[in-house]
Every structure is written in structure tokens, then in C-alpha cells.
Tab-separated table of C-alpha atoms in Angstrom:
chain	number	residue	atom	x	y	z
A	276	MET	CA	17.258	-31.955	47.861
A	277	THR	CA	20.078	-32.169	45.373
A	278	GLN	CA	19.579	-35.896	44.994
A	279	THR	CA	15.858	-35.431	44.348
A	280	THR	CA	16.503	-32.851	41.653
A	281	GLU	CA	19.049	-35.051	39.896
A	282	ALA	CA	16.660	-38.001	39.938
A	283	ALA	CA	13.879	-35.859	38.557
A	284	VAL	CA	15.856	-34.683	35.558
A	285	ARG	CA	17.579	-37.980	34.794
A	286	SER	CA	16.719	-39.353	31.395
A	287	PRO	CA	14.500	-42.452	31.456
A	288	GLY	CA	17.104	-44.211	29.365
A	289	THR	CA	19.851	-43.584	31.913
A	290	ALA	CA	17.890	-44.937	34.863
A	291	LYS	CA	18.707	-48.500	33.896
A	292	GLN	CA	22.358	-49.422	34.377
A	293	PRO	CA	23.881	-51.640	31.720
A	294	ALA	CA	24.700	-55.209	32.635
A	295	ARG	CA	28.278	-56.456	32.801
A	296	ILE	CA	27.828	-57.848	29.289
A	297	HIS	CA	26.124	-55.179	27.220
A	298	ARG	CA	22.770	-56.146	25.698
A	299	ALA	CA	24.140	-55.168	22.277
A	300	TRP	CA	26.208	-58.345	22.248
A	301	PHE	CA	23.099	-60.462	22.857
A	302	VAL	CA	21.325	-58.684	20.005
A	303	ALA	CA	24.351	-59.337	17.795
A	304	ALA	CA	24.236	-63.014	18.835
A	305	VAL	CA	20.540	-63.308	17.877
A	306	THR	CA	21.282	-61.594	14.579
A	307	PHE	CA	24.133	-64.050	13.999
A	308	VAL	CA	21.865	-67.054	14.627
A	309	THR	CA	19.159	-65.545	12.418
A	310	ILE	CA	21.522	-65.095	9.497
A	311	ILE	CA	22.844	-68.637	9.998
A	312	GLY	CA	19.309	-70.050	9.807
A	313	ALA	CA	18.501	-67.998	6.747
A	314	ALA	CA	21.772	-69.027	5.076
A	315	ALA	CA	20.329	-72.432	4.218
A	316	PHE	CA	18.732	-71.010	1.076
A	317	ARG	CA	22.133	-69.593	0.020
A	318	SER	CA	23.610	-73.093	0.043
A	319	LEU	CA	21.127	-74.689	-2.331
A	320	PRO	CA	21.288	-73.099	-5.850
A	321	GLY	CA	24.631	-74.595	-6.848
A	322	LEU	CA	23.388	-78.036	-5.810
A	323	LEU	CA	20.225	-77.784	-7.917
A	324	ILE	CA	21.693	-77.098	-11.356
A	325	ASP	CA	22.488	-80.691	-12.341
A	326	PRO	CA	19.455	-82.347	-10.629
A	327	LEU	CA	16.985	-79.913	-12.224
A	328	HIS	CA	18.714	-80.344	-15.589
A	329	GLU	CA	18.305	-84.113	-15.306
A	330	ASP	CA	14.736	-84.095	-13.899
A	331	PHE	CA	13.139	-81.526	-16.204
A	332	GLY	CA	15.578	-81.204	-19.111
A	333	TRP	CA	15.947	-77.467	-18.507
A	334	SER	CA	19.162	-75.947	-19.841
A	335	ARG	CA	21.754	-74.691	-17.404
A	336	GLY	CA	21.171	-71.223	-18.822
A	337	THR	CA	17.477	-71.420	-17.873
A	338	ILE	CA	18.283	-72.595	-14.353
A	339	GLY	CA	21.011	-69.962	-14.108
A	340	ALA	CA	18.452	-67.327	-15.115
A	341	ALA	CA	16.250	-68.260	-12.135
A	342	VAL	CA	19.274	-68.046	-9.852
A	343	SER	CA	20.046	-64.669	-11.430
A	344	VAL	CA	16.572	-63.362	-10.598
A	345	ASN	CA	17.075	-64.556	-7.028
A	346	LEU	CA	20.470	-62.886	-6.725
A	347	ALA	CA	19.326	-59.634	-8.333
A	348	LEU	CA	16.284	-59.329	-6.074
A	349	TYR	CA	18.466	-60.192	-3.085
A	350	GLY	CA	20.370	-57.007	-3.814
A	351	LEU	CA	17.636	-54.724	-5.141
A	352	THR	CA	15.364	-55.419	-2.158
A	353	ALA	CA	18.063	-54.617	0.418
A	354	PRO	CA	17.878	-50.783	0.400
A	355	PHE	CA	14.084	-50.836	0.639
A	356	ALA	CA	14.300	-53.385	3.443
A	357	ALA	CA	16.701	-51.109	5.337
A	358	ALA	CA	14.206	-48.270	4.975
A	359	LEU	CA	11.336	-50.561	6.021
A	360	MET	CA	13.301	-51.449	9.155
A	361	ASP	CA	13.406	-47.744	9.984
A	362	ARG	CA	9.637	-47.584	9.464
A	363	PHE	CA	8.303	-50.833	10.983
A	364	GLY	CA	11.227	-52.151	13.015
A	365	ILE	CA	13.804	-54.861	12.490
A	366	ARG	CA	11.787	-57.675	14.089
A	367	ARG	CA	8.741	-57.342	11.874
A	368	VAL	CA	10.630	-57.029	8.606
A	369	VAL	CA	12.953	-59.973	9.318
A	370	ALA	CA	10.141	-62.240	10.563
A	371	VAL	CA	8.082	-61.596	7.411
A	372	ALA	CA	11.154	-62.108	5.217
A	373	LEU	CA	11.911	-65.503	6.748
A	374	THR	CA	8.298	-66.573	6.233
A	375	VAL	CA	8.413	-65.558	2.559
A	376	ILE	CA	11.633	-67.564	2.115
A	377	ALA	CA	9.976	-70.613	3.672
A	378	VAL	CA	6.925	-70.328	1.399
A	379	GLY	CA	9.000	-69.866	-1.755
A	380	SER	CA	11.340	-72.758	-1.018
A	381	GLY	CA	8.503	-75.058	0.077
A	382	LEU	CA	6.469	-74.457	-3.074
A	383	THR	CA	9.318	-75.573	-5.343
A	384	VAL	CA	8.617	-79.236	-4.554
A	385	TRP	CA	5.437	-79.023	-6.654
A	386	MET	CA	6.825	-77.142	-9.639
A	387	THR	CA	6.649	-78.648	-13.128
A	388	ALA	CA	7.687	-75.724	-15.372
A	389	ALA	CA	10.620	-73.336	-15.549
A	390	TRP	CA	8.436	-70.273	-14.888
A	391	GLN	CA	7.478	-71.775	-11.530
A	392	LEU	CA	11.177	-71.994	-10.630
A	393	MET	CA	11.437	-68.309	-11.555
A	394	LEU	CA	8.428	-67.506	-9.369
A	395	CYS	CA	9.281	-69.570	-6.294
A	396	TRP	CA	13.050	-69.541	-6.134
A	397	GLY	CA	13.628	-66.400	-8.176
A	398	LEU	CA	10.892	-64.028	-6.970
A	399	LEU	CA	9.753	-65.190	-3.516
A	400	VAL	CA	13.053	-66.423	-2.134
A	401	GLY	CA	14.797	-63.465	-3.786
A	402	LEU	CA	12.510	-60.927	-2.108
A	403	GLY	CA	12.722	-62.651	1.258
A	404	SER	CA	16.464	-63.066	1.159
A	405	GLY	CA	16.901	-59.454	0.097
A	406	SER	CA	15.279	-58.373	3.332
A	407	MET	CA	17.761	-60.603	5.169
A	408	ALA	CA	20.725	-59.191	3.287
A	409	LEU	CA	23.828	-57.602	4.747
A	410	ALA	CA	21.898	-54.344	5.123
A	411	PHE	CA	20.215	-56.111	8.066
A	412	ALA	CA	23.607	-56.626	9.704
A	413	ALA	CA	24.585	-53.022	8.923
A	414	THR	CA	21.356	-51.711	10.498
A	415	VAL	CA	21.864	-53.721	13.690
A	416	THR	CA	25.494	-52.603	13.913
A	417	ASN	CA	24.697	-48.921	13.360
A	418	ARG	CA	21.943	-48.890	15.991
A	419	TRP	CA	23.507	-50.965	18.741
A	420	PHE	CA	27.220	-50.150	18.472
A	421	THR	CA	29.346	-47.014	18.358
A	422	GLU	CA	32.546	-48.930	19.098
A	423	ARG	CA	33.781	-52.219	17.596
A	424	ARG	CA	31.613	-51.668	14.530
A	425	GLY	CA	34.150	-53.168	12.151
A	426	LEU	CA	34.532	-56.273	14.303
A	427	VAL	CA	30.762	-56.737	14.707
A	428	THR	CA	30.201	-56.251	10.983
A	429	GLY	CA	32.787	-58.928	10.306
A	430	ILE	CA	31.190	-61.348	12.768
A	431	LEU	CA	27.680	-60.850	11.373
A	432	THR	CA	28.929	-61.148	7.811
A	433	ALA	CA	30.637	-64.396	8.765
A	434	ALA	CA	27.278	-65.766	9.923
A	435	SER	CA	26.277	-66.415	6.337
A	436	ALA	CA	29.424	-68.475	5.837
A	437	SER	CA	28.736	-70.334	9.077
A	438	GLY	CA	25.283	-71.225	7.786
A	439	GLN	CA	26.833	-72.459	4.567
A	440	LEU	CA	29.226	-74.588	6.616
A	441	ILE	CA	26.325	-76.113	8.564
A	442	PHE	CA	23.856	-76.692	5.742
A	443	LEU	CA	25.890	-77.319	2.595
A	444	PRO	CA	27.210	-80.830	3.430
A	445	VAL	CA	23.777	-81.887	4.693
A	446	LEU	CA	21.940	-80.532	1.662
A	447	SER	CA	24.438	-82.044	-0.785
A	448	TRP	CA	24.013	-85.433	0.913
A	449	MET	CA	20.224	-85.120	0.624
A	450	VAL	CA	20.413	-84.179	-3.055
A	451	GLU	CA	22.754	-87.043	-3.910
A	452	LYS	CA	21.200	-89.794	-1.765
A	453	HIS	CA	17.529	-88.882	-1.951
A	454	ASP	CA	16.386	-86.008	-4.153
A	455	TRP	CA	16.531	-82.233	-4.390
A	456	ARG	CA	12.997	-81.926	-2.952
A	457	PRO	CA	13.863	-82.922	0.655
A	458	ALA	CA	16.672	-80.364	0.496
A	459	ALA	CA	14.201	-77.640	-0.525
A	460	VAL	CA	11.887	-78.592	2.338
A	461	THR	CA	14.838	-78.462	4.761
A	462	VAL	CA	15.560	-74.892	3.652
A	463	ALA	CA	11.930	-73.935	4.271
A	464	LEU	CA	11.907	-75.464	7.740
A	465	ALA	CA	15.227	-73.836	8.662
A	466	ALA	CA	13.859	-70.407	7.782
A	467	LEU	CA	10.673	-70.991	9.798
A	468	ALA	CA	12.636	-72.266	12.808
A	469	VAL	CA	14.413	-68.931	13.152
A	470	VAL	CA	11.234	-66.809	13.273
A	471	PRO	CA	10.527	-67.384	17.015
A	472	PHE	CA	14.093	-66.341	17.906
A	473	VAL	CA	13.683	-63.120	15.962
A	474	TRP	CA	10.306	-62.266	17.440
A	475	LEU	CA	11.119	-63.065	21.066
A	476	LEU	CA	14.746	-62.016	21.415
A	477	LEU	CA	15.594	-59.354	18.842
A	478	ARG	CA	15.073	-55.685	19.754
A	479	ASP	CA	14.935	-52.790	17.332
A	480	HIS	CA	16.904	-50.172	19.290
A	481	PRO	CA	18.892	-49.834	22.563
A	482	ALA	CA	16.334	-47.318	23.800
A	483	ASP	CA	13.718	-50.094	23.773
A	484	VAL	CA	15.480	-51.607	26.791
A	485	GLY	CA	16.701	-48.329	28.308
A	486	LEU	CA	20.345	-48.662	27.275
A	487	LYS	CA	22.944	-46.654	25.442
A	488	PRO	CA	24.487	-48.148	22.311
A	489	TYR	CA	27.644	-50.080	23.079
A	490	GLY	CA	30.492	-47.599	23.497
A	491	ALA	CA	28.251	-44.510	23.464
A	492	LYS	CA	28.885	-41.802	26.045
A	493	GLU	CA	25.297	-40.532	25.996
A	494	PHE	CA	21.856	-42.073	25.848
A	495	VAL	CA	20.442	-42.124	22.288
A	496	PRO	CA	16.641	-41.765	22.064
A	497	LYS	CA	14.874	-44.057	19.647
A	498	PRO	CA	14.056	-42.110	16.478
A	499	GLU	CA	10.481	-41.763	15.338
A	500	PRO	CA	9.371	-44.211	12.609
A	501	VAL	CA	10.360	-42.875	9.206
A	502	GLN	CA	7.392	-42.472	6.871
A	503	GLY	CA	7.661	-43.255	3.183
A	504	ALA	CA	10.252	-46.031	3.280
A	505	ALA	CA	10.351	-46.512	-0.489
A	506	ARG	CA	10.590	-42.777	-1.136
A	507	ARG	CA	13.438	-42.456	1.362
A	508	ALA	CA	15.360	-45.337	-0.203
A	509	VAL	CA	15.092	-43.762	-3.662
A	510	THR	CA	15.933	-40.272	-2.342
A	511	VAL	CA	19.072	-41.575	-0.642
A	512	LEU	CA	20.054	-43.316	-3.882
A	513	PHE	CA	19.723	-40.084	-5.891
A	514	LYS	CA	21.807	-38.170	-3.361
A	515	ALA	CA	24.496	-40.828	-3.192
A	516	ALA	CA	24.571	-41.193	-6.984
A	517	ARG	CA	25.811	-37.598	-7.227
A	518	THR	CA	29.018	-38.580	-5.431
A	519	GLY	CA	32.054	-40.397	-6.821
A	520	PRO	CA	32.632	-42.782	-3.897
A	521	PHE	CA	29.203	-44.345	-4.414
A	522	TRP	CA	29.967	-45.449	-7.974
A	523	LEU	CA	33.397	-46.753	-7.039
A	524	LEU	CA	31.954	-48.713	-4.105
A	525	ALA	CA	29.099	-49.998	-6.256
A	526	GLY	CA	31.488	-51.020	-9.029
A	527	THR	CA	33.903	-52.863	-6.766
A	528	PHE	CA	31.075	-54.599	-4.930
A	529	ALA	CA	29.471	-55.672	-8.219
A	530	ILE	CA	32.729	-57.430	-9.055
A	531	CYS	CA	32.780	-58.882	-5.542
A	532	GLY	CA	29.355	-60.430	-6.109
A	533	ALA	CA	30.293	-61.655	-9.574
A	534	SER	CA	33.352	-63.473	-8.257
A	535	THR	CA	31.706	-65.035	-5.175
A	536	ASN	CA	27.934	-65.617	-5.121
A	537	GLY	CA	27.506	-65.506	-8.885
A	538	LEU	CA	30.505	-67.582	-9.866
A	539	VAL	CA	31.954	-69.802	-7.147
A	540	GLN	CA	28.858	-70.373	-5.035
A	541	THR	CA	26.655	-71.084	-8.066
A	542	HIS	CA	29.017	-72.840	-10.477
A	543	PHE	CA	31.883	-74.355	-8.474
A	544	VAL	CA	30.048	-77.612	-7.699
A	545	PRO	CA	28.913	-78.316	-11.311
A	546	ALA	CA	32.344	-77.204	-12.622
A	547	ALA	CA	34.137	-79.594	-10.285
A	548	HIS	CA	31.644	-82.321	-11.212
A	549	ASP	CA	32.518	-81.738	-14.888
A	550	HIS	CA	36.073	-82.775	-14.002
A	551	GLY	CA	34.877	-85.967	-12.305
A	552	MET	CA	34.748	-84.793	-8.709
A	553	PRO	CA	31.784	-86.208	-6.704
A	554	VAL	CA	29.107	-83.663	-5.800
A	555	THR	CA	29.491	-84.295	-2.074
A	556	ALA	CA	33.249	-83.698	-2.286
A	557	ALA	CA	32.782	-80.437	-4.205
A	558	ALA	CA	30.078	-79.290	-1.784
A	559	SER	CA	32.351	-80.120	1.143
A	560	LEU	CA	35.042	-77.901	-0.374
A	561	LEU	CA	32.533	-75.041	-0.485
A	562	ALA	CA	31.762	-75.734	3.157
A	563	VAL	CA	35.483	-75.483	3.947
A	564	ILE	CA	35.435	-72.091	2.228
A	565	GLY	CA	32.764	-71.242	4.788
A	566	VAL	CA	35.085	-72.229	7.651
A	567	PHE	CA	37.878	-69.946	6.536
A	568	ASP	CA	35.415	-67.258	5.487
A	569	VAL	CA	34.475	-66.895	9.160
A	570	VAL	CA	38.126	-66.404	10.091
A	571	GLY	CA	38.829	-64.043	7.197
A	572	THR	CA	35.747	-61.889	7.692
A	573	VAL	CA	36.174	-61.480	11.449
A	574	ALA	CA	39.843	-60.673	10.906
A	575	SER	CA	38.859	-58.178	8.215
A	576	GLY	CA	36.525	-56.469	10.690
A	577	TRP	CA	39.407	-56.225	13.158
A	578	PHE	CA	41.693	-54.820	10.433
A	579	THR	CA	39.001	-52.325	9.377
A	580	ASP	CA	38.970	-50.820	12.864
A	581	ARG	CA	42.725	-50.222	12.548
A	582	PHE	CA	43.710	-49.722	8.902
A	583	GLU	CA	42.526	-47.698	5.926
A	584	PRO	CA	39.523	-49.529	4.404
A	585	ARG	CA	40.210	-48.679	0.766
A	586	ARG	CA	43.705	-50.163	0.934
A	587	LEU	CA	42.294	-53.310	2.506
A	588	LEU	CA	39.825	-53.590	-0.381
A	589	ALA	CA	42.602	-53.232	-2.952
A	590	VAL	CA	44.590	-56.051	-1.345
A	591	TYR	CA	41.541	-58.328	-1.044
A	592	TYR	CA	40.480	-57.924	-4.676
A	593	ALA	CA	44.013	-58.339	-6.032
A	594	LEU	CA	44.539	-61.593	-4.124
A	595	ARG	CA	41.118	-62.899	-5.167
A	596	GLY	CA	41.821	-62.213	-8.836
A	597	ILE	CA	45.135	-64.061	-8.712
A	598	SER	CA	43.531	-67.109	-7.116
A	599	LEU	CA	40.769	-67.288	-9.749
A	600	LEU	CA	43.292	-67.283	-12.591
A	601	PHE	CA	44.813	-70.485	-11.196
A	602	LEU	CA	41.540	-72.311	-10.479
A	603	PRO	CA	40.992	-73.945	-13.939
A	604	MET	CA	44.361	-75.702	-13.554
A	605	LEU	CA	43.386	-77.085	-10.139
A	606	LEU	CA	40.077	-78.791	-10.939
A	607	ALA	CA	40.473	-82.585	-10.970
A	608	PRO	CA	38.547	-85.788	-10.112
A	609	SER	CA	40.040	-85.848	-6.620
A	610	VAL	CA	40.944	-83.260	-4.008
A	611	HIS	CA	44.673	-82.585	-3.965
A	612	PRO	CA	46.846	-80.172	-1.911
A	613	PRO	CA	46.901	-77.276	-4.434
A	614	MET	CA	43.084	-77.309	-4.516
A	615	LEU	CA	42.969	-77.273	-0.712
A	616	PHE	CA	45.340	-74.301	-0.746
A	617	PHE	CA	42.980	-72.481	-3.135
A	618	ILE	CA	39.978	-73.275	-0.934
A	619	VAL	CA	41.706	-71.940	2.196
A	620	PHE	CA	43.048	-68.873	0.388
A	621	TYR	CA	39.727	-68.073	-1.293
A	622	GLY	CA	37.789	-68.692	1.890
A	623	LEU	CA	39.820	-66.137	3.812
A	624	ASP	CA	39.005	-63.573	1.102
A	625	TRP	CA	35.382	-64.585	0.384
A	626	VAL	CA	33.484	-61.706	2.021
A	627	ALA	CA	36.396	-59.992	3.739
A	628	THR	CA	35.424	-57.056	1.502
A	629	VAL	CA	32.242	-56.374	3.481
A	630	PRO	CA	33.604	-54.696	6.671
A	631	PRO	CA	35.760	-52.137	4.799
A	632	THR	CA	32.931	-51.465	2.326
A	633	VAL	CA	30.474	-50.847	5.184
A	634	ALA	CA	33.070	-48.630	6.884
A	635	LEU	CA	33.511	-46.535	3.735
A	636	CYS	CA	29.736	-46.164	3.387
A	637	ARG	CA	29.552	-45.010	7.008
A	638	GLU	CA	32.481	-42.641	6.512
A	639	HIS	CA	30.959	-40.955	3.460
A	640	TYR	CA	27.207	-41.159	4.093
A	641	GLY	CA	26.660	-40.933	7.843
A	642	ASP	CA	23.140	-41.703	9.085
A	643	ASP	CA	22.037	-42.920	5.654
A	644	SER	CA	24.925	-45.375	5.408
A	645	ALA	CA	22.789	-48.499	5.933
A	646	ILE	CA	20.515	-47.565	3.019
A	647	VAL	CA	23.483	-46.539	0.861
A	648	PHE	CA	25.127	-49.862	1.656
A	649	GLY	CA	21.847	-51.509	0.645
A	650	TRP	CA	22.197	-49.946	-2.807
A	651	VAL	CA	25.872	-50.910	-2.963
A	652	LEU	CA	24.789	-54.430	-2.036
A	653	ALA	CA	22.255	-54.253	-4.872
A	654	SER	CA	25.150	-53.763	-7.279
A	655	HIS	CA	26.876	-56.742	-5.642
A	656	GLN	CA	23.890	-58.935	-6.420
A	657	VAL	CA	23.400	-57.568	-9.928
A	658	GLY	CA	27.006	-58.545	-10.628
A	659	ALA	CA	26.354	-61.941	-9.069
A	660	ALA	CA	23.168	-62.400	-11.102
A	661	LEU	CA	24.922	-61.518	-14.357
A	662	ILE	CA	27.740	-64.014	-13.822
A	663	ALA	CA	25.356	-66.713	-12.560
A	664	PHE	CA	23.498	-66.437	-15.873
A	665	LEU	CA	26.565	-66.008	-18.103
A	666	GLY	CA	28.320	-68.896	-16.371
A	667	GLY	CA	25.458	-71.231	-17.274
A	668	VAL	CA	25.371	-69.924	-20.842
A	669	ALA	CA	29.154	-70.306	-21.179
A	670	ARG	CA	28.915	-73.904	-19.997
A	671	ASP	CA	26.138	-74.626	-22.522
A	672	VAL	CA	28.031	-72.991	-25.402
A	673	PHE	CA	31.675	-73.917	-24.740
A	674	GLY	CA	31.255	-77.041	-22.628
A	675	THR	CA	33.548	-75.600	-19.965
A	676	TYR	CA	33.663	-72.861	-17.328
A	677	ASP	CA	37.292	-71.858	-17.978
A	678	MET	CA	36.545	-68.597	-19.775
A	679	ILE	CA	34.362	-67.343	-16.933
A	680	TRP	CA	37.114	-68.047	-14.332
A	681	TYR	CA	39.668	-66.039	-16.298
A	682	ALA	CA	37.277	-63.143	-16.938
A	683	SER	CA	36.415	-62.914	-13.249
A	684	GLY	CA	40.094	-62.836	-12.303
A	685	ALA	CA	40.626	-59.878	-14.631
A	686	LEU	CA	37.598	-58.081	-13.169
A	687	CYS	CA	39.024	-58.477	-9.650
A	688	ALA	CA	42.221	-56.759	-10.789
A	689	ALA	CA	40.112	-53.835	-12.027
A	690	ALA	CA	38.274	-53.724	-8.675
A	691	ALA	CA	41.595	-53.443	-6.827
A	692	LEU	CA	42.473	-50.343	-8.857
A	693	MET	CA	39.007	-48.835	-8.334
A	694	ALA	CA	39.304	-49.252	-4.558
A	695	LEU	CA	42.504	-47.214	-4.494
A	696	VAL	CA	40.778	-44.344	-6.315
A	697	ILE	CA	38.210	-43.851	-3.513
A	698	ARG	CA	39.058	-40.669	-1.614
A	699	ARG	CA	39.213	-40.534	2.143
A	700	ARG	CA	36.723	-38.295	3.955
A	701	PRO	CA	36.437	-37.632	7.697
A	702	ALA	CA	33.361	-39.179	9.273
A	703	SER	CA	32.258	-35.748	10.466
A	704	ALA	CA	31.965	-34.548	6.890
A	705	ALA	CA	29.553	-37.091	5.486
A	706	VAL	CA	28.615	-36.289	1.951
A	707	LEU	CA	24.878	-36.710	2.356
A	708	ALA	CA	24.822	-34.588	5.472
A	709	ALA	CA	26.323	-31.761	3.498
A	710	ALA	CA	24.022	-32.247	0.510
């Protein structure tokens, strides 16, 4: 009789015992592969600047402006995408985003005017990539894990670098040996190839398969779809904007984007080529950054589970700024040991800032942390967009990128100081929960 009563009251979600390897790790693996496939479009902009300049006669500032639109939309779309995932589910949003990326990249092969580059690569790929931004990784981590969140965030963040490692040498070879158009088609096909994996293997919530989140002591029911995704994203922004930590996180992450995606990822290859280095060699160095980025980001996730995130951020930004100040002296026609040291050093620090930034968002903003991080990521991409544009303008005006390297190094020093100003707050006292 007792057994019957216990069975009758048992939650449906607790009836299914978890496997030896928790399903959350399989979901994380699918997310990792998805981000790798989508990372192909992140590898291409820096390779297109010189070929598009030669083919169409467009200035580097014009091409940089299209990249800026892409980078800005990548960030500005992220918080709305996080809210849309709460409304329609992760699978649907990510599958549509990958399709939009494929369409935008594929259409570039027929473009003949600069506005078409803005439309295809700037608008379409920007919107699609924004829905595949790091807010996607944060949403998966928040739903499927209560333990090892820092480590999982680091692993998923490293997926973008892994994609860069896989695609960048191949795309640079295509651009140099054939044309930039086959490279654009390859990006489109890579995005489409990931869609079946997302649709068949990704699940929105542990409750969908009758499991607890990894590390949870109790079953967590799947929340009802949240209506008004856009309204919620804006409401969360207004609430977060009334708190000091948000502006400090947004400011530091804007500098993070300026010094990585906007500067190095967009302008390192043409800057190295200015000094006589072959495009394939420069692209291979970026790919090596991707190798060490994986190590650095996973290690950063491990550190974030054990050390104070704001202090980690201060160290990361300070080291990044120092390395950028030395870069103009290292550029040369050939790859030499000091340049390799910079590549390894910079790779370890590339997106090591993400796990502690996500942890601070979670600490201060609780259940809304994924959307708040989406807005913080928007600032990251606005910073990246600004430097992507200014870097091209600086090259057109001064004939060199040196000034932009030095300015970015100084900004990283400011970010290190800003990170130390962020106050600690217990996770149980999330600011938005108290608002």
C-alpha cells in the first residue's frame, strides 16, 4: 500500500532515472557542434577585405562598415533571441537563424554594389549570427546545468574558436587559390549542414526528456512559454540599466569586443599582409589563436568555478592590453618566434573573459541573466563594430594600423580597472529579483 501511494504521487519527471552520462552533456555536445558549424561565417570577414577591395574598388572603410553592421546586429539581436528562445524554444530559433545565415552568405556571390554587401553580409548574416550568439550558450547552460556552469560556459564559448580553427585555413586557401565566392558558398553550406543536428538532437529543457538539470537535487518543471519576447527583453534591459554592475559589465565587454572581433579578427590578416606576410600564413596564425583559445576559455571556465570572477576579468584585460601594445613591433614578412609567442598568449586570453562575465550576470541578475548577458553581449559587438569600422578608416587615412593597436591596448587597461570596481553580490540576492 505504501509503495502504491509513493508511485501515485511521484512526479512524472522523477519517474525516469538519469543515465550514467547525464543527457545534459549530450545537449552541450550538440550545442558545441552547432556553434562550430555556425562559426564558419565568423572566419570570413577578415579574409574578404582585400579581395573585395580589388574586385570592386570599394574602400576598406566601406567594407569595414558592412562588417560593422554585421557585428553590431550580432550583439543587438542576442537579447531578443534569448527571449525568443523562452517563447518558441531553442531548436526553432537556432534552426531559423542558421537558415538566415546560409541565405545571406549565399546571396553575396551575386552582389555588384556595396549596399548589397550591407544587406547580405551586414543585415542577414548579422541577424542570423546574433541569434547564434553566446546568449545561446548561456541559455543552454542555465537550463541544463546547476553544477559545472563555468566549465560548460567555457567549453561552449571555445566552440566558436574551434570553428575558426577548422574553417579559417580552408577559407583562406579558397580565397587565395580560387576566389572569395567559393568561400562564401562554403559558409552557407556549413550553416545548412548543422540544421538537421539542431532539429533532431537538441532539446529545449531537461523536463522534455523527464530529467533534472545536471547537479540539481529536485526536478525542475519546464516553464510555460513567455509571451511578448521583445517586450521582456526591453523590460529586462531597463531594470538592469538601473544597476551599476550592468554598465561596468557592458563597458568591459565592449572593450573586449573591440580588441578581439573588431580588431584582431577583422584586421589582423590585412595588417600582416601590409607587412609582406602571405594571406594564408596570417590566416593560419589566426587559426592557431583558435587552438589556444579553446584551452584558455575552458581553463577560464574552470577558474570561474573556483575564483572571484571580477578579479579574473581584471587579469585577463590587463594581459591583453600589454600584448596589443607590442603587436606593431612584431608584424613582419615572415613568422618569427616573438610573433608565435604573441599568438599563443593572445589566444589563451581571446574569449577567456566570457565565463566570468556570464557568472557575474548570473550572480547579479538571477533568472534574467541570459537576457542581461545578451545585452552585455550587444555592447561587446557594438565595440567590435566601432573598431572594425575605425580600423578600416585608419588604414585608409594613415596607411597603417599602428594607431588602432595602441588605442586598443589602452582601452584594455581601462577595462581591467572597471572590472575591479564591480561589487560582489550573493547569488541569492539578485538585483532584478529584488527590483
